[in-house]
Tab-separated table of C-alpha atoms in Angstrom:
chain	number	residue	atom	x	y	z
A	16	MET	CA	200.330	-53.690	23.727
A	17	LEU	CA	201.013	-56.465	26.231
A	18	ARG	CA	201.517	-55.654	29.870
A	19	THR	CA	202.452	-58.496	32.171
A	20	THR	CA	202.636	-58.518	35.939
A	21	ARG	CA	203.759	-61.416	38.068
A	22	ILE	CA	201.168	-62.271	40.650
A	23	LEU	CA	203.070	-63.125	43.786
A	24	PRO	CA	200.351	-62.923	44.931
A	25	VAL	CA	199.005	-59.633	43.446
A	26	PHE	CA	197.954	-59.286	39.796
A	27	LEU	CA	197.329	-56.364	37.447
A	28	LEU	CA	197.124	-57.313	33.808
A	29	PHE	CA	196.133	-56.159	30.333
A	30	LEU	CA	196.275	-57.406	26.735
A	31	THR	CA	194.689	-55.849	23.636
A	32	PRO	CA	191.602	-57.933	22.738
A	33	LEU	CA	191.109	-59.696	19.441
A	34	ILE	CA	188.015	-59.201	17.345
A	35	THR	CA	186.524	-62.676	17.952
A	36	LEU	CA	188.165	-65.124	20.339
A	37	ALA	CA	190.737	-63.470	22.581
A	38	GLN	CA	193.648	-65.179	24.281
A	39	ALA	CA	194.753	-65.053	27.911
A	40	THR	CA	197.684	-66.868	29.485
A	41	VAL	CA	198.218	-68.095	33.028
A	42	SER	CA	201.440	-69.462	34.489
A	43	LEU	CA	201.326	-71.282	37.810
A	44	ASN	CA	204.292	-70.664	40.105
A	45	PRO	CA	204.050	-72.970	43.130
A	46	SER	CA	206.036	-71.857	46.148
A	47	ASP	CA	206.493	-73.429	49.581
A	48	GLU	CA	206.491	-69.878	50.950
A	49	ALA	CA	203.093	-68.974	49.513
A	50	PRO	CA	200.394	-68.223	52.113
A	51	VAL	CA	197.404	-70.368	52.904
A	52	ILE	CA	194.021	-69.073	51.738
A	53	ASP	CA	192.218	-68.693	55.050
A	54	LYS	CA	188.792	-70.318	54.946
A	55	ASN	CA	187.418	-67.276	56.800
A	56	ILE	CA	187.634	-65.321	53.535
A	57	TYR	CA	184.349	-67.134	52.815
A	58	GLY	CA	182.524	-65.542	55.745
A	59	HIS	CA	179.018	-64.091	55.684
A	60	PHE	CA	177.108	-61.272	57.313
A	61	ALA	CA	173.673	-61.325	58.991
A	62	GLU	CA	172.426	-57.931	60.105
A	63	HIS	CA	169.112	-56.994	61.647
A	64	LEU	CA	168.137	-55.426	58.356
A	65	GLY	CA	164.993	-55.957	56.324
A	66	ARG	CA	164.176	-59.650	56.000
A	67	CYS	CA	167.610	-61.011	56.817
A	68	ILE	CA	166.908	-62.131	60.394
A	69	TYR	CA	163.131	-61.971	60.863
A	70	ASP	CA	161.223	-63.650	58.015
A	71	GLY	CA	164.578	-64.746	56.649
A	72	LEU	CA	166.840	-66.824	58.846
A	73	TYR	CA	164.407	-66.771	61.742
A	74	VAL	CA	160.731	-67.682	61.473
A	75	GLY	CA	160.122	-68.648	65.110
A	76	GLU	CA	159.633	-72.031	66.701
A	77	LYS	CA	155.856	-71.970	66.114
A	78	SER	CA	156.239	-71.541	62.339
A	79	ASN	CA	154.874	-74.183	59.960
A	80	ILE	CA	158.193	-73.919	58.110
A	81	PRO	CA	160.482	-76.698	59.416
A	82	ASN	CA	162.954	-75.079	61.785
A	83	THR	CA	165.494	-75.641	64.520
A	84	GLU	CA	164.992	-73.254	67.443
A	85	GLY	CA	163.165	-70.955	65.037
A	86	VAL	CA	165.816	-70.964	62.275
A	87	ARG	CA	164.730	-72.432	58.929
A	88	ASN	CA	166.121	-75.922	58.348
A	89	ASP	CA	166.419	-75.387	54.596
A	90	ILE	CA	168.660	-72.361	55.202
A	91	ILE	CA	170.730	-74.279	57.759
A	92	ASN	CA	171.265	-77.104	55.272
A	93	ALA	CA	172.121	-74.704	52.431
A	94	LEU	CA	174.702	-72.869	54.558
A	95	LYS	CA	176.234	-76.170	55.674
A	96	ASP	CA	176.615	-77.186	52.033
A	97	LEU	CA	178.291	-73.834	51.433
A	98	LYS	CA	180.816	-74.642	54.208
A	99	ILE	CA	180.233	-71.242	55.768
A	100	PRO	CA	183.250	-70.667	58.074
A	101	ASN	CA	182.022	-67.645	60.054
A	102	LEU	CA	178.999	-65.406	60.413
A	103	ARG	CA	179.006	-61.738	61.475
A	104	TRP	CA	176.123	-60.399	63.626
A	105	PRO	CA	174.130	-58.250	64.619
A	106	GLY	CA	175.388	-55.502	62.253
A	107	GLY	CA	176.346	-53.352	60.464
A	108	CYS	CA	174.852	-50.049	61.508
A	109	PHE	CA	172.411	-51.927	63.723
A	110	ALA	CA	175.279	-53.119	65.951
A	111	ASP	CA	175.876	-49.679	67.432
A	112	THR	CA	172.237	-49.393	68.531
A	113	TYR	CA	171.922	-52.994	69.767
A	114	HIS	CA	171.952	-53.734	73.491
A	115	TRP	CA	172.596	-57.438	73.833
A	116	LYS	CA	171.022	-57.808	77.285
A	117	ASP	CA	167.633	-57.012	75.737
A	118	GLY	CA	167.920	-60.197	73.643
A	119	VAL	CA	168.497	-62.811	76.385
A	120	GLY	CA	166.205	-64.359	78.993
A	121	PRO	CA	162.533	-65.315	78.592
A	122	GLN	CA	161.234	-63.993	75.277
A	123	SER	CA	158.038	-62.741	76.869
A	124	GLU	CA	160.072	-60.405	79.079
A	125	ARG	CA	162.283	-58.902	76.386
A	126	PRO	CA	161.770	-55.247	75.469
A	127	THR	CA	161.146	-54.174	71.911
A	128	ILE	CA	163.510	-52.052	69.832
A	129	VAL	CA	162.868	-49.723	66.914
A	130	ASN	CA	165.326	-50.380	64.103
A	131	THR	CA	165.993	-46.733	63.259
A	132	TRP	CA	168.594	-47.589	60.624
A	133	TRP	CA	166.537	-49.927	58.502
A	134	GLY	CA	162.902	-49.050	57.975
A	135	ASN	CA	161.946	-47.952	61.510
A	136	VAL	CA	160.372	-51.338	62.141
A	137	THR	CA	159.753	-52.527	65.690
A	138	GLU	CA	161.561	-55.737	66.607
A	139	ASP	CA	160.695	-57.895	69.605
A	140	ASN	CA	164.248	-59.133	70.339
A	141	SER	CA	163.083	-62.744	69.971
A	142	PHE	CA	166.303	-63.496	68.087
A	143	GLY	CA	169.205	-62.821	70.420
A	144	THR	CA	172.629	-63.990	71.558
A	145	HIS	CA	171.642	-67.587	72.356
A	146	ASN	CA	169.816	-67.987	69.044
A	147	PHE	CA	172.726	-66.665	67.051
A	148	LEU	CA	175.478	-68.577	68.826
A	149	ASN	CA	173.492	-71.819	68.791
A	150	LEU	CA	172.960	-71.321	65.052
A	151	CYS	CA	176.709	-70.912	64.554
A	152	GLU	CA	177.296	-74.149	66.473
A	153	GLU	CA	174.768	-75.923	64.276
A	154	LEU	CA	176.515	-74.588	61.157
A	155	GLY	CA	180.011	-75.360	62.435
A	156	ALA	CA	180.812	-71.679	61.854
A	157	GLU	CA	182.766	-69.252	63.997
A	158	PRO	CA	180.596	-66.425	65.350
A	159	TYR	CA	181.838	-62.894	64.734
A	160	LEU	CA	180.132	-60.483	67.132
A	161	ALA	CA	180.069	-56.757	66.395
A	162	GLY	CA	180.090	-54.815	69.659
A	163	ASN	CA	178.156	-51.634	70.387
A	164	VAL	CA	180.640	-48.780	70.677
A	165	GLY	CA	178.328	-46.059	69.338
A	166	SER	CA	175.468	-46.004	71.848
A	167	GLY	CA	176.821	-48.606	74.251
A	168	GLU	CA	179.249	-48.436	77.142
A	169	VAL	CA	182.504	-50.206	77.915
A	170	GLN	CA	180.938	-52.281	80.697
A	171	GLU	CA	178.185	-53.482	78.378
A	172	LEU	CA	180.676	-54.927	75.901
A	173	ALA	CA	182.887	-56.338	78.667
A	174	ASP	CA	179.824	-58.073	80.128
A	175	TRP	CA	178.941	-59.587	76.743
A	176	VAL	CA	182.429	-61.071	76.451
A	177	GLN	CA	182.121	-62.545	79.923
A	178	TYR	CA	178.582	-63.835	79.290
A	179	VAL	CA	179.526	-65.859	76.203
A	180	ASN	CA	183.071	-66.881	77.143
A	181	PHE	CA	183.659	-67.216	80.892
A	182	ASP	CA	183.437	-70.722	82.375
A	183	GLY	CA	183.939	-69.708	86.006
A	184	ILE	CA	181.722	-68.075	88.596
A	185	SER	CA	180.679	-64.522	87.735
A	186	PRO	CA	177.469	-62.503	87.447
A	187	MET	CA	177.408	-62.882	83.673
A	188	SER	CA	178.227	-66.583	83.526
A	189	ASP	CA	175.663	-67.253	86.266
A	190	TRP	CA	173.074	-65.352	84.231
A	191	ARG	CA	173.965	-67.369	81.127
A	192	LYS	CA	173.352	-70.582	83.070
A	193	GLU	CA	170.012	-69.260	84.336
A	194	ASN	CA	169.100	-68.649	80.699
A	195	GLY	CA	169.749	-72.264	79.790
A	196	ARG	CA	173.375	-72.425	78.644
A	197	GLU	CA	175.723	-74.202	81.010
A	198	LYS	CA	178.994	-74.026	79.071
A	199	PRO	CA	180.231	-70.891	77.311
A	200	TRP	CA	180.347	-70.754	73.515
A	201	GLY	CA	183.922	-69.471	73.283
A	202	VAL	CA	183.543	-66.554	70.873
A	203	LYS	CA	186.887	-65.584	69.374
A	204	TYR	CA	186.095	-62.854	66.825
A	205	TRP	CA	184.921	-59.427	68.026
A	206	GLY	CA	184.358	-56.218	66.149
A	207	VAL	CA	184.963	-53.136	68.283
A	208	GLY	CA	182.230	-51.015	66.727
A	209	ASN	CA	181.244	-50.709	63.079
A	210	GLU	CA	181.801	-47.931	60.535
A	211	ALA	CA	182.887	-45.510	63.239
A	212	TRP	CA	183.429	-42.942	60.471
A	213	GLY	CA	179.700	-43.026	59.664
A	214	CYS	CA	176.703	-44.702	61.272
A	215	GLY	CA	178.889	-45.910	64.145
A	216	GLY	CA	179.297	-42.379	65.493
A	217	ASN	CA	180.635	-40.086	62.741
A	218	MET	CA	183.961	-40.115	64.568
A	219	ARG	CA	187.303	-38.771	63.519
A	220	VAL	CA	189.781	-41.607	63.222
A	221	GLU	CA	192.044	-40.098	65.875
A	222	TYR	CA	189.127	-40.124	68.313
A	223	TYR	CA	188.054	-43.642	67.352
A	224	ALA	CA	191.595	-44.957	67.838
A	225	ASP	CA	191.455	-43.822	71.463
A	226	ILE	CA	187.945	-45.241	71.892
A	227	TYR	CA	189.145	-48.542	70.466
A	228	ARG	CA	192.073	-48.667	72.877
A	229	LYS	CA	189.718	-48.106	75.803
A	230	TYR	CA	187.159	-50.744	74.821
A	231	ALA	CA	189.747	-53.329	73.781
A	232	THR	CA	191.540	-52.945	77.106
A	233	PHE	CA	188.446	-53.975	79.079
A	234	MET	CA	187.496	-56.882	76.811
A	235	SER	CA	188.972	-59.686	78.892
A	236	ASP	CA	190.070	-62.916	77.261
A	237	ALA	CA	187.881	-64.580	79.930
A	238	GLY	CA	189.954	-67.740	79.829
A	239	LEU	CA	189.472	-68.244	76.084
A	240	GLU	CA	192.297	-70.328	74.668
A	241	GLY	CA	194.330	-68.174	72.313
A	242	GLY	CA	192.589	-65.013	73.493
A	243	LEU	CA	190.150	-62.719	71.741
A	244	TYR	CA	190.639	-61.643	68.138
A	245	LYS	CA	189.729	-57.942	68.131
A	246	ILE	CA	188.898	-56.152	64.908
A	247	ALA	CA	188.965	-52.373	64.566
A	248	SER	CA	186.325	-50.536	62.568
A	249	GLY	CA	188.302	-49.849	59.416
A	250	ALA	CA	188.251	-47.624	56.392
A	251	SER	CA	185.579	-47.046	53.822
A	252	ASN	CA	186.993	-47.537	50.336
A	253	ASP	CA	190.091	-45.370	49.762
A	254	ASP	CA	190.285	-43.638	53.153
A	255	TYR	CA	193.945	-44.526	53.540
A	256	HIS	CA	194.384	-41.979	56.333
A	257	TRP	CA	191.999	-44.036	58.460
A	258	THR	CA	194.167	-47.152	58.130
A	259	GLU	CA	197.318	-45.110	58.711
A	260	VAL	CA	196.075	-43.764	62.042
A	261	LEU	CA	194.772	-47.113	63.282
A	262	MET	CA	198.065	-48.854	62.520
A	263	ARG	CA	200.071	-45.985	63.994
A	264	ASP	CA	198.079	-45.201	67.146
A	265	ILE	CA	196.724	-48.550	68.369
A	266	PRO	CA	199.222	-50.858	70.127
A	267	HIS	CA	199.358	-54.030	68.092
A	268	ASN	CA	198.950	-56.222	71.160
A	269	LEU	CA	195.391	-54.827	71.320
A	270	LEU	CA	194.757	-55.211	67.593
A	271	GLN	CA	194.426	-58.417	65.594
A	272	GLY	CA	192.525	-57.152	62.571
A	273	VAL	CA	191.661	-53.938	60.716
A	274	ALA	CA	188.433	-53.853	58.715
A	275	LEU	CA	187.776	-52.519	55.218
A	276	HIS	CA	184.376	-51.934	53.600
A	277	HIS	CA	183.861	-51.673	49.862
A	278	TYR	CA	180.691	-52.156	47.853
A	279	SER	CA	180.415	-52.380	44.077
A	280	VAL	CA	178.195	-49.307	43.763
A	281	ILE	CA	177.952	-47.257	40.564
A	282	ASP	CA	176.721	-44.090	42.272
A	283	TRP	CA	175.330	-43.831	45.794
A	284	ASN	CA	172.671	-41.427	44.498
A	285	ALA	CA	171.743	-43.554	41.484
A	286	LYS	CA	172.708	-47.165	42.080
A	287	GLY	CA	170.693	-48.593	39.215
A	288	PRO	CA	168.422	-51.651	39.181
A	289	SER	CA	169.412	-55.177	40.170
A	290	VAL	CA	167.543	-56.467	37.096
A	291	GLY	CA	167.080	-54.532	33.866
A	292	PHE	CA	170.470	-52.844	34.065
A	293	SER	CA	172.246	-51.468	30.998
A	294	GLU	CA	175.578	-52.441	29.474
A	295	ASP	CA	176.987	-49.189	30.834
A	296	GLN	CA	175.768	-50.011	34.335
A	297	TYR	CA	177.255	-53.490	34.077
A	298	PHE	CA	180.653	-52.154	33.051
A	299	LYS	CA	180.679	-49.554	35.832
A	300	THR	CA	179.758	-52.224	38.365
A	301	MET	CA	182.694	-54.314	37.180
A	302	GLU	CA	184.943	-51.265	37.557
A	303	GLN	CA	183.888	-50.956	41.178
A	304	ALA	CA	184.365	-54.664	41.813
A	305	TRP	CA	187.851	-54.592	40.276
A	306	LEU	CA	188.694	-51.561	42.439
A	307	MET	CA	188.969	-54.014	45.345
A	308	GLU	CA	192.382	-55.001	43.945
A	309	GLU	CA	193.712	-51.442	44.210
A	310	LEU	CA	192.148	-50.806	47.609
A	311	ILE	CA	193.625	-53.907	49.193
A	312	THR	CA	197.028	-53.248	47.637
A	313	LYS	CA	197.224	-49.710	49.000
A	314	HIS	CA	195.809	-50.456	52.451
A	315	VAL	CA	198.254	-53.370	52.766
A	316	GLU	CA	201.145	-51.077	51.848
A	317	ILE	CA	200.235	-48.900	54.834
A	318	MET	CA	199.887	-51.908	57.104
A	319	ASP	CA	203.258	-53.213	55.973
A	320	LYS	CA	204.870	-49.909	56.942
A	321	TYR	CA	203.766	-50.250	60.573
A	322	ASP	CA	203.619	-54.027	60.774
A	323	PRO	CA	206.240	-55.533	58.450
A	324	LYS	CA	205.874	-58.991	60.004
A	325	GLY	CA	202.190	-59.104	59.118
A	326	LYS	CA	200.771	-59.738	62.573
A	327	VAL	CA	197.678	-57.574	62.011
A	328	ASP	CA	195.234	-58.917	59.443
A	329	LEU	CA	193.080	-57.117	56.898
A	330	ILE	CA	189.405	-58.031	57.359
A	331	VAL	CA	187.066	-57.121	54.480
A	332	ASP	CA	183.949	-57.636	56.563
A	333	GLU	CA	181.510	-55.961	54.159
A	334	TRP	CA	181.614	-56.391	50.386
A	335	GLY	CA	179.275	-57.092	47.483
A	336	GLY	CA	177.006	-55.451	44.940
A	337	TRP	CA	174.554	-52.758	46.023
A	338	TYR	CA	171.706	-51.616	43.772
A	339	ASP	CA	168.324	-49.912	44.082
A	340	VAL	CA	165.753	-51.990	45.932
A	341	MET	CA	163.240	-54.025	43.974
A	342	GLU	CA	160.024	-52.226	43.096
A	343	ASP	CA	157.219	-52.404	45.639
A	344	THR	CA	159.566	-53.342	48.485
A	345	ASN	CA	160.448	-51.334	51.585
A	346	PRO	CA	163.392	-49.062	50.643
A	347	GLY	CA	164.871	-49.643	54.105
A	348	PHE	CA	164.982	-53.421	53.578
A	349	LEU	CA	167.593	-53.402	50.774
A	350	PHE	CA	166.046	-56.357	48.946
A	351	GLN	CA	167.531	-56.890	45.481
A	352	GLN	CA	167.685	-59.679	42.922
A	353	ASN	CA	170.866	-61.599	42.186
A	354	THR	CA	171.905	-62.105	38.557
A	355	MET	CA	174.920	-63.291	36.596
A	356	ARG	CA	176.363	-59.818	37.210
A	357	ASP	CA	176.567	-60.760	40.888
A	358	ALA	CA	178.277	-64.027	39.993
A	359	MET	CA	180.944	-61.942	38.240
A	360	ILE	CA	181.410	-59.776	41.344
A	361	ALA	CA	181.707	-62.855	43.558
A	362	GLY	CA	184.160	-64.738	41.357
A	363	MET	CA	186.369	-61.717	40.737
A	364	THR	CA	186.405	-60.597	44.368
A	365	LEU	CA	187.221	-64.033	45.748
A	366	ASN	CA	190.103	-64.323	43.268
A	367	ILE	CA	191.403	-60.976	44.529
A	368	PHE	CA	191.149	-62.134	48.149
A	369	HIS	CA	192.993	-65.364	47.318
A	370	ASN	CA	195.845	-63.523	45.678
A	371	HIS	CA	196.156	-61.265	48.742
A	372	ALA	CA	196.028	-64.163	51.184
A	373	ARG	CA	199.135	-62.960	53.004
A	374	ARG	CA	197.117	-60.151	54.641
A	375	VAL	CA	193.432	-60.825	53.907
A	376	LYS	CA	192.384	-63.378	56.500
A	377	MET	CA	188.651	-62.835	56.691
A	378	ALA	CA	185.878	-61.375	54.545
A	379	ASN	CA	182.114	-61.207	54.943
A	380	LEU	CA	179.730	-61.017	52.008
A	381	ALA	CA	176.808	-58.651	52.580
A	382	GLN	CA	174.450	-60.324	53.248
A	383	VAL	CA	173.410	-63.904	53.823
A	384	VAL	CA	169.603	-63.850	53.288
A	385	ASN	CA	167.243	-61.419	51.504
A	386	VAL	CA	169.536	-58.371	51.741
A	387	LEU	CA	171.950	-56.917	49.126
A	388	GLN	CA	174.062	-59.603	47.386
A	389	ALA	CA	172.414	-62.442	49.272
A	390	VAL	CA	173.282	-66.088	48.715
A	391	ILE	CA	169.722	-67.099	49.683
A	392	LEU	CA	166.311	-65.529	49.005
A	393	THR	CA	163.071	-66.564	50.686
A	394	GLU	CA	159.368	-65.993	50.098
A	395	GLY	CA	157.102	-67.693	52.601
A	396	GLU	CA	157.951	-71.395	52.560
A	397	LYS	CA	159.959	-71.042	49.343
A	398	MET	CA	163.734	-70.646	49.205
A	399	ILE	CA	166.109	-70.159	46.277
A	400	LEU	CA	169.879	-70.228	45.915
A	401	THR	CA	171.346	-67.327	43.975
A	402	PRO	CA	174.182	-67.259	41.399
A	403	THR	CA	176.393	-65.831	44.162
A	404	TYR	CA	175.655	-68.888	46.300
A	405	HIS	CA	176.732	-71.171	43.469
A	406	VAL	CA	180.008	-69.310	42.906
A	407	MET	CA	180.889	-69.448	46.603
A	408	LYS	CA	180.129	-73.151	46.704
A	409	MET	CA	182.215	-73.806	43.581
A	410	TYR	CA	185.068	-71.826	45.110
A	411	ASN	CA	185.042	-73.316	48.609
A	412	VAL	CA	187.571	-75.913	47.442
A	413	HIS	CA	190.142	-73.144	48.023
A	414	GLN	CA	189.396	-72.912	51.751
A	415	ASP	CA	192.581	-73.484	53.771
A	416	ALA	CA	194.494	-74.523	50.631
A	417	GLN	CA	197.932	-73.124	49.832
A	418	LEU	CA	197.885	-70.334	47.296
A	419	ILE	CA	199.639	-71.015	43.996
A	420	PRO	CA	200.945	-67.618	42.837
A	421	ILE	CA	200.171	-66.965	39.193
A	422	GLU	CA	201.334	-64.808	36.336
A	423	LEU	CA	198.434	-63.690	34.160
A	424	ASN	CA	198.124	-61.881	30.821
A	425	THR	CA	194.623	-61.058	29.715
A	426	PRO	CA	192.746	-59.279	26.944
A	427	ASP	CA	190.765	-56.191	27.846
A	428	PHE	CA	187.044	-55.926	28.319
A	429	GLU	CA	186.307	-52.660	26.496
A	430	PHE	CA	183.287	-50.396	26.666
A	431	ASN	CA	182.978	-46.807	25.396
A	432	GLY	CA	186.745	-46.411	25.254
A	433	GLU	CA	187.318	-47.713	28.789
A	434	LYS	CA	189.083	-50.957	29.613
A	435	LEU	CA	189.163	-53.584	32.327
A	436	PRO	CA	190.994	-56.915	32.545
A	437	ALA	CA	188.592	-59.387	30.970
A	438	VAL	CA	189.942	-62.461	32.743
A	439	ASN	CA	190.919	-62.868	36.386
A	440	ALA	CA	192.144	-65.993	38.105
A	441	SER	CA	193.535	-67.695	41.184
A	442	ALA	CA	194.858	-71.137	42.032
A	443	SER	CA	195.595	-73.287	45.068
A	444	LYS	CA	196.696	-76.735	46.188
A	445	ASP	CA	194.845	-78.420	49.029
A	446	ALA	CA	196.119	-80.788	51.717
A	447	ALA	CA	195.168	-83.816	49.597
A	448	GLY	CA	197.331	-82.541	46.735
A	449	LYS	CA	194.475	-81.462	44.489
A	450	VAL	CA	195.006	-78.324	42.416
A	451	HIS	CA	192.117	-75.941	41.817
A	452	ILE	CA	192.121	-73.114	39.287
A	453	SER	CA	189.364	-70.488	39.265
A	454	LEU	CA	188.824	-68.464	36.104
A	455	VAL	CA	186.379	-65.611	35.491
A	456	ASN	CA	185.596	-63.926	32.182
A	457	ILE	CA	183.701	-60.684	32.868
A	458	ASP	CA	183.435	-59.701	29.183
A	459	SER	CA	179.744	-59.408	28.375
A	460	LYS	CA	180.150	-60.232	24.685
A	461	LYS	CA	183.381	-62.104	23.954
A	462	SER	CA	184.627	-65.556	24.773
A	463	ASN	CA	188.217	-65.790	25.947
A	464	THR	CA	190.557	-68.718	25.538
A	465	VAL	CA	192.880	-69.154	28.512
A	466	SER	CA	196.153	-71.067	28.184
A	467	VAL	CA	197.310	-72.332	31.564
A	468	ALA	CA	200.907	-73.534	31.788
A	469	VAL	CA	200.682	-76.517	34.138
A	470	GLY	CA	203.613	-78.657	32.995
A	471	ALA	CA	205.566	-78.260	36.238
A	472	LEU	CA	202.641	-79.655	38.239
A	473	LYS	CA	202.147	-82.738	36.041
A	474	LEU	CA	198.373	-82.522	36.332
A	475	LYS	CA	196.031	-85.315	35.383
A	476	ASP	CA	192.407	-86.367	35.905
A	477	ILE	CA	191.142	-82.866	35.205
A	478	SER	CA	187.489	-81.973	35.670
A	479	ALA	CA	185.677	-78.661	35.650
A	480	THR	CA	182.454	-76.883	36.626
A	481	ILE	CA	180.981	-73.772	35.000
A	482	LEU	CA	178.397	-71.173	35.982
A	483	THR	CA	176.988	-69.115	33.129
A	484	SER	CA	173.664	-68.346	31.437
A	485	LYS	CA	172.140	-66.924	28.269
A	486	THR	CA	171.994	-63.302	29.459
A	487	LEU	CA	173.643	-61.226	32.161
A	488	GLU	CA	170.252	-60.447	33.678
A	489	ASP	CA	169.309	-64.095	34.152
A	490	HIS	CA	168.500	-65.002	37.735
A	491	ASN	CA	166.766	-67.665	39.751
A	492	THR	CA	163.180	-67.004	40.793
A	493	PHE	CA	160.718	-68.748	43.080
A	494	GLU	CA	158.946	-69.969	39.943
A	495	SER	CA	162.211	-71.022	38.241
A	496	PRO	CA	164.645	-71.751	41.093
A	497	GLU	CA	167.201	-73.673	39.025
A	498	LYS	CA	167.506	-71.488	35.957
A	499	ILE	CA	171.139	-70.810	36.889
A	500	GLN	CA	173.149	-73.572	38.493
A	501	PRO	CA	176.626	-75.077	38.052
A	502	GLU	CA	177.125	-77.564	35.271
A	503	GLN	CA	179.875	-79.886	34.181
A	504	PHE	CA	182.287	-78.120	31.839
A	505	LYS	CA	184.253	-79.831	29.091
A	506	LYS	CA	185.579	-77.056	26.857
A	507	PHE	CA	189.191	-77.587	27.839
A	508	LYS	CA	192.063	-79.782	26.722
A	509	LEU	CA	195.500	-80.614	28.063
A	510	LYS	CA	198.370	-80.863	25.579
A	511	ASN	CA	202.138	-80.704	26.103
A	512	GLY	CA	201.848	-79.197	29.580
A	513	THR	CA	199.354	-76.505	28.560
A	514	LEU	CA	195.717	-76.488	29.554
A	515	GLU	CA	193.515	-74.695	27.022
A	516	VAL	CA	190.219	-73.443	28.430
A	517	GLU	CA	187.496	-71.686	26.440
A	518	LEU	CA	185.587	-69.272	28.691
A	519	PRO	CA	182.200	-68.085	27.413
A	520	PRO	CA	181.172	-64.489	28.074
A	521	PHE	CA	180.297	-63.708	31.717
A	522	SER	CA	181.263	-67.112	33.055
A	523	VAL	CA	182.953	-68.637	36.089
A	524	VAL	CA	184.917	-71.877	35.761
A	525	VAL	CA	186.623	-73.937	38.466
A	526	LEU	CA	189.016	-76.690	37.359
A	527	GLU	CA	190.206	-79.528	39.574
A	528	ALA	CA	193.178	-81.788	38.944
A	529	ASN	CA	195.359	-84.272	40.785
């Protein structure tokens, strides 16, 4: 049975698979009214968690590892190549225990903090506001600061805004200058708390909505051109009531974005390994990744009810795969390997974000280094790029390009009587007129041929890149850092306005054409 849905820009699609080589079809439907894919969808997340900051990003200025103000140069260069548009810090759960004033001024005078959320390790606050914001400047990325609403006070957050943004005379701007920074950084993006329903205070949404209104009121624009962009702590997964109350009870002049968190987790009590997973665990992980489509659709429906003009954005500021930690590592550090399964999560999720570009304006992969679905892993002086890194780099051609709505029919990926769409896709056209088409085949066993109707676009000079490997569990290691990396792809042909692409099992392909 064939079920077809037009993707303008949402898609939901199924087709009964064939025994050997299955067939999918994609029609491109360019529209001048289609939204732009905001580059901030490609954001990242750096929490004080495990080895993300300390012994990850930050090794200190005295380290033998080449660094800039204590941040590893190899990581800086890798993130620049990734065209990272924004970086969220300092949490996560850590944000609502973090007091920013402890992390500025002479390092020798900074108090320590016990990270009660992640391993009960003692941190010395050597990485603080200046380090983070200077790193963002070096990367050319927008900083996204998550404010402490759980254990902090209104004045504390208001002071932070003034410290980093105010160019006039004030106690906070004077203090910033004393600490070595003459001009403010101009931080636009601010999270007003994090996961208020859980580690951010176990609040009821009605209570948090009032708390948000209070904090947001006292967060002055401090002369920042365009004003602050304030993001409410949003729902976990399918808590649609949470989104309903935020959109209903918070005046929209105080609210620019509503967050959503969703991880591809099989079972919070039995997440399964990051390497050595079963076919069943793979399929269930793909189910959770594909659930992002339904979650965004339903949360957006609620937002549309209260905000039909789309002035408030949906911000998916935590997403990715979450598994059991690697053996012989601190369970509070959330260190996991990154395999082709993670490449499937990344490719599928980014396609979903693209196709919801009307509302989804920012997203933050969790996390950037050594934690959860990291794009970079380190071990001493060594550094490796993960399959997720390679997918995000392949896909960054879509940043700030205009979405091309698509219509997609796909075979199913079947396992034990359950089904998922085997192929997912998105497309865009950039300012230079180049068209990019991203295709993902999540089927672990079957290749899928995709027929893309491109006649109306009159494409030529087509090239392609693929990320795939021999097994789903393949991953890069410090001994074999380039086992998985993008390669030139040639299994496609253009004939009579139709582009035929042969996708191997568990593969990601990005095509480019003029």
